[in-house]
Coordinates of C-alpha atoms and ligand atoms in Angstrom, one line a residue:
M76 CA -43.4 80.4 -186.5
A77 CA -42.2 82.8 -189.1
I78 CA -44.7 84.4 -191.5
V79 CA -44.4 83.1 -195.0
P80 CA -45.5 85.8 -197.6
L81 CA -48.0 84.8 -200.3
N82 CA -47.0 84.3 -203.9
K83 CA -48.9 85.8 -206.8
D84 CA -51.2 82.8 -207.2
E85 CA -51.9 82.7 -203.5
I86 CA -52.7 86.4 -203.5
R87 CA -55.2 85.8 -206.3
K88 CA -56.9 83.1 -204.2
M89 CA -57.0 85.4 -201.2
E90 CA -58.6 88.1 -203.3
R91 CA -61.3 85.6 -204.4
A92 CA -62.0 84.3 -200.9
C93 CA -62.2 87.9 -199.6
R94 CA -64.4 89.1 -202.4
L95 CA -66.8 86.3 -201.5
A96 CA -66.8 87.3 -197.9
A97 CA -67.9 90.8 -199.0
E98 CA -70.5 89.4 -201.3
T99 CA -71.8 87.2 -198.5
L100 CA -72.3 90.2 -196.2
N101 CA -74.0 92.1 -199.1
Y102 CA -76.3 89.1 -199.6
V103 CA -77.2 88.8 -195.9
E104 CA -77.8 92.6 -195.6
K105 CA -80.7 92.3 -198.0
Y106 CA -82.5 90.0 -195.4
I107 CA -81.6 91.8 -192.2
R108 CA -84.6 93.3 -190.5
A109 CA -86.6 93.0 -187.3
G110 CA -88.2 89.5 -187.1
L111 CA -85.3 87.7 -188.8
S112 CA -83.7 85.0 -186.5
T113 CA -80.0 84.4 -186.1
D114 CA -80.6 80.8 -187.2
E115 CA -82.0 82.2 -190.4
I116 CA -78.9 84.3 -190.8
D117 CA -76.8 81.1 -190.2
K118 CA -78.7 79.3 -193.0
L119 CA -78.4 82.2 -195.4
V120 CA -74.7 82.3 -194.9
H121 CA -74.3 78.5 -195.0
D122 CA -76.2 78.0 -198.2
F123 CA -74.8 81.1 -200.0
T124 CA -71.3 80.0 -199.2
L125 CA -71.8 76.5 -200.5
S126 CA -73.5 77.8 -203.6
R127 CA -70.3 79.7 -204.4
G128 CA -68.1 76.7 -204.1
A129 CA -66.7 77.6 -200.7
V130 CA -67.2 76.3 -197.1
P131 CA -68.1 78.4 -194.1
A132 CA -64.9 78.2 -192.0
P133 CA -66.6 78.8 -188.6
L134 CA -68.6 75.5 -189.0
G135 CA -66.6 72.9 -187.0
Y136 CA -63.7 75.3 -186.3
N137 CA -62.5 74.3 -182.8
G138 CA -65.9 72.8 -182.3
F139 CA -67.9 75.9 -183.2
P140 CA -71.3 74.5 -184.3
K141 CA -72.5 77.2 -186.7
S142 CA -71.5 78.8 -190.0
V143 CA -71.4 82.5 -188.9
C144 CA -71.1 84.6 -185.8
T145 CA -74.0 86.8 -184.9
S146 CA -73.3 89.2 -182.0
I147 CA -76.3 91.2 -180.8
N148 CA -76.1 94.4 -178.7
E149 CA -73.9 93.6 -175.6
V150 CA -72.3 90.6 -177.3
I151 CA -68.8 91.6 -178.3
C152 CA -67.9 88.8 -180.7
H153 CA -68.4 85.1 -181.5
G154 CA -72.1 85.2 -180.8
L155 CA -73.6 81.8 -181.6
P156 CA -76.7 81.8 -183.7
G157 CA -79.4 80.3 -181.5
G158 CA -82.8 81.4 -182.7
E159 CA -82.8 84.9 -181.2
I160 CA -85.2 87.1 -183.1
L161 CA -83.9 90.6 -184.2
R162 CA -85.9 93.4 -182.7
D163 CA -86.3 97.0 -183.7
G164 CA -83.5 99.0 -182.1
D165 CA -80.9 96.1 -182.0
I166 CA -77.5 96.2 -183.5
I167 CA -76.0 93.0 -184.8
N168 CA -72.5 92.1 -186.0
V169 CA -72.5 89.4 -188.7
D170 CA -69.0 87.9 -189.1
V171 CA -68.4 85.6 -192.1
T172 CA -65.3 83.6 -193.2
P173 CA -65.7 81.7 -196.4
K174 CA -62.8 79.2 -197.1
L175 CA -62.3 79.1 -200.9
D176 CA -59.7 77.1 -202.7
G177 CA -57.8 76.7 -199.4
F178 CA -57.8 80.4 -198.4
Y179 CA -59.8 82.3 -195.8
G180 CA -61.6 85.7 -196.3
D181 CA -62.6 87.2 -193.0
S182 CA -65.0 90.1 -192.7
S183 CA -67.8 91.5 -190.5
R184 CA -70.1 94.4 -190.3
T185 CA -72.5 95.7 -187.7
F186 CA -76.1 96.3 -189.0
L187 CA -78.7 98.6 -187.5
I188 CA -82.2 97.1 -187.0
G189 CA -84.9 99.6 -187.6
N190 CA -84.9 102.6 -185.4
V191 CA -81.8 102.5 -183.2
S192 CA -80.9 105.0 -180.5
D193 CA -78.6 107.9 -181.4
K194 CA -76.0 106.4 -179.1
A195 CA -76.1 103.0 -180.9
R196 CA -75.8 104.7 -184.3
D197 CA -72.8 106.7 -183.1
L198 CA -71.1 103.7 -181.6
V199 CA -71.5 101.8 -184.8
E200 CA -70.1 104.7 -186.8
V201 CA -67.1 104.9 -184.5
A202 CA -66.4 101.2 -184.8
K203 CA -66.3 101.5 -188.6
L204 CA -64.1 104.6 -188.4
A205 CA -61.8 102.8 -185.9
M206 CA -61.3 100.0 -188.4
E207 CA -60.7 102.5 -191.2
K208 CA -58.2 104.5 -189.2
G209 CA -56.4 101.3 -188.2
I210 CA -56.2 100.2 -191.8
E211 CA -54.8 103.6 -192.9
A212 CA -52.0 103.2 -190.3
I213 CA -50.6 100.1 -192.2
T214 CA -47.3 100.7 -193.8
P215 CA -44.7 98.3 -195.3
G216 CA -42.2 97.8 -192.5
G217 CA -44.7 99.2 -189.9
R218 CA -45.9 97.4 -186.8
T219 CA -49.1 96.2 -185.3
G220 CA -48.9 98.8 -182.6
D221 CA -49.3 101.5 -185.3
I222 CA -52.7 100.1 -186.1
G223 CA -53.7 99.7 -182.5
F224 CA -52.6 103.2 -181.6
E225 CA -54.8 104.9 -184.3
T226 CA -57.7 102.6 -183.5
N227 CA -57.7 103.3 -179.9
K228 CA -57.1 107.1 -180.5
I229 CA -60.4 107.6 -182.4
V230 CA -62.3 105.3 -180.0
T231 CA -61.3 107.1 -176.8
R232 CA -61.7 110.5 -178.5
R233 CA -65.3 109.7 -179.2
G234 CA -65.8 108.6 -175.6
Y235 CA -65.8 104.8 -176.0
T236 CA -63.4 102.0 -175.2
A237 CA -61.6 99.4 -177.3
V238 CA -61.5 95.8 -176.3
K239 CA -57.9 94.9 -175.4
E240 CA -57.8 91.1 -175.1
I241 CA -59.3 90.2 -178.5
G242 CA -58.4 91.6 -181.9
G243 CA -57.2 91.0 -185.4
H244 CA -54.9 88.3 -186.7
G245 CA -52.9 87.0 -189.6
V246 CA -55.0 85.2 -192.1
G247 CA -54.4 83.3 -195.4
R248 CA -53.9 79.5 -195.7
I249 CA -54.8 79.5 -191.9
F250 CA -57.8 81.1 -190.3
H251 CA -55.9 82.6 -187.4
E252 CA -52.2 83.0 -187.4
E253 CA -49.6 85.6 -186.3
P254 CA -49.5 88.4 -185.8
F255 CA -52.0 89.5 -183.1
V256 CA -53.4 92.9 -184.3
P257 CA -54.4 94.9 -181.2
S258 CA -57.0 97.7 -181.1
W259 CA -54.7 99.7 -178.8
G260 CA -51.0 100.1 -178.4
K261 CA -48.0 102.3 -179.2
K262 CA -46.6 103.4 -182.5
G263 CA -43.5 101.5 -183.5
K264 CA -44.3 98.7 -181.0
G265 CA -45.7 95.2 -181.6
D266 CA -44.9 92.7 -184.4
R267 CA -43.6 93.9 -187.7
L268 CA -46.0 93.8 -190.7
V269 CA -44.8 91.5 -193.5
P270 CA -45.3 92.6 -197.1
F271 CA -47.6 90.2 -199.1
H272 CA -49.1 88.7 -195.9
C273 CA -52.7 89.3 -194.9
I274 CA -54.0 90.6 -191.6
T275 CA -57.5 91.4 -190.3
V276 CA -58.3 94.8 -188.7
E277 CA -61.3 94.2 -186.5
P278 CA -61.6 96.6 -183.5
M279 CA -64.4 95.8 -181.0
V280 CA -65.7 99.1 -179.6
N281 CA -67.6 99.3 -176.4
E282 CA -70.1 101.9 -175.3
G283 CA -69.0 101.7 -171.6
T284 CA -66.4 99.6 -169.9
D285 CA -63.7 97.7 -171.8
E286 CA -64.0 94.9 -169.2
I287 CA -65.3 91.7 -170.9
I288 CA -67.0 88.5 -169.7
E289 CA -66.0 85.2 -171.3
H290 CA -68.7 82.6 -172.0
D291 CA -68.3 78.9 -172.9
I292 CA -69.8 77.2 -175.9
P293 CA -70.5 73.5 -174.9
G294 CA -68.3 71.1 -176.9
S295 CA -66.2 74.0 -178.3
A296 CA -62.9 75.6 -177.5
I297 CA -64.3 78.9 -178.9
K298 CA -65.5 81.4 -176.3
W299 CA -68.0 84.2 -176.8
Y300 CA -67.8 87.5 -175.0
T301 CA -70.1 90.2 -173.6
T302 CA -69.5 93.6 -172.1
A303 CA -69.2 93.4 -168.3
D304 CA -71.7 96.3 -167.9
K305 CA -74.1 94.9 -170.6
K306 CA -73.8 98.1 -172.6
L307 CA -73.4 97.9 -176.4
S308 CA -70.4 96.7 -178.4
A309 CA -69.9 97.1 -182.1
Q310 CA -67.3 95.8 -184.6
F311 CA -66.2 95.9 -188.3
E312 CA -63.6 93.7 -189.9
H313 CA -61.7 93.7 -193.1
T314 CA -59.0 91.4 -194.4
V315 CA -56.1 93.5 -195.7
L316 CA -53.1 92.6 -197.8
V317 CA -49.9 94.3 -196.7
T318 CA -47.9 95.2 -199.8
D319 CA -44.5 96.6 -200.4
T320 CA -45.9 100.1 -201.0
G321 CA -48.8 100.1 -198.5
Y322 CA -51.9 97.9 -198.3
E323 CA -54.9 96.7 -200.2
V324 CA -58.3 96.0 -198.6
L325 CA -59.5 92.7 -200.0
T326 CA -62.9 92.2 -198.4
L327 CA -64.7 94.5 -200.9
A328 CA -67.3 93.3 -203.4
Ligands
MF3_424 N1 -64.4 85.4 -187.8 C1 -63.9 85.5 -186.4 C2 -62.7 86.4 -186.5 O1 -62.8 87.5 -187.0 C3 -63.6 84.1 -185.9 C4 -64.7 83.3 -185.6 S1 -64.2 81.8 -185.0 C5 -65.6 81.0 -184.7 O2 -61.6 86.1 -186.2 F1 -65.3 79.8 -184.5 F2 -66.2 81.6 -183.7 F3 -66.4 81.1 -185.8
CO425 CO1 -61.0 87.8 -187.9
CO426 CO1 -64.2 87.5 -188.6

């Protein structure tokens, strides 16, 4: 299906949904510490989202039973809140997607719990850098491979691996739409970026192997993923508006 660009009014709605995603992460961040459970994070996100007149899009999405994804340590993405308690030294990605006035704002950050190892801290720093380098590669008329190329370049230079099978996506009136935004690839290859359409840039960066293991969620079509070697994985995600002159990061508070 062809991508339909957003009009001015729709862009304003995307800006609001995306700002709320950033505010939700800022809100959660205040509570993140050793001893907090992933179910508590789920409740924080659920209640905050509703209090702002939005709905948490993950809840019921393809049967996903919670309002947020919480991915700890070797969990790559789509971690299902299930009562795990955060411990000193953990890293946790919290991925939120409020749906506000019909539009989706998708963003995630990886948080450090207490005293984390130098390796974990470096991995998380590289994941954030990878997202930023990927975003900076966005140009009007550019392609998804431009983003993936820059993402993968920084990841491999720093001695890590980028997850290949999962990545970013178009987002707007629909949670997940075209194009697929890879965290690897070649400049000038892949789908063309469309001005006034939104995409996410959300590289998943692994400490060791890029091989992933897929896990089922009972009653859901959504899968969650872990690293095959059980080493750490980190991720950051922004929703970005492609413009006719460049881009605008929308998931900022
Ligand atoms: N927010 C995730 C993404 O970045 C998608 C989560 S889908 C869910 O694309 F069902 F697992 F919540
Ligand atoms: Co996303
Ligand atoms: Co997300």
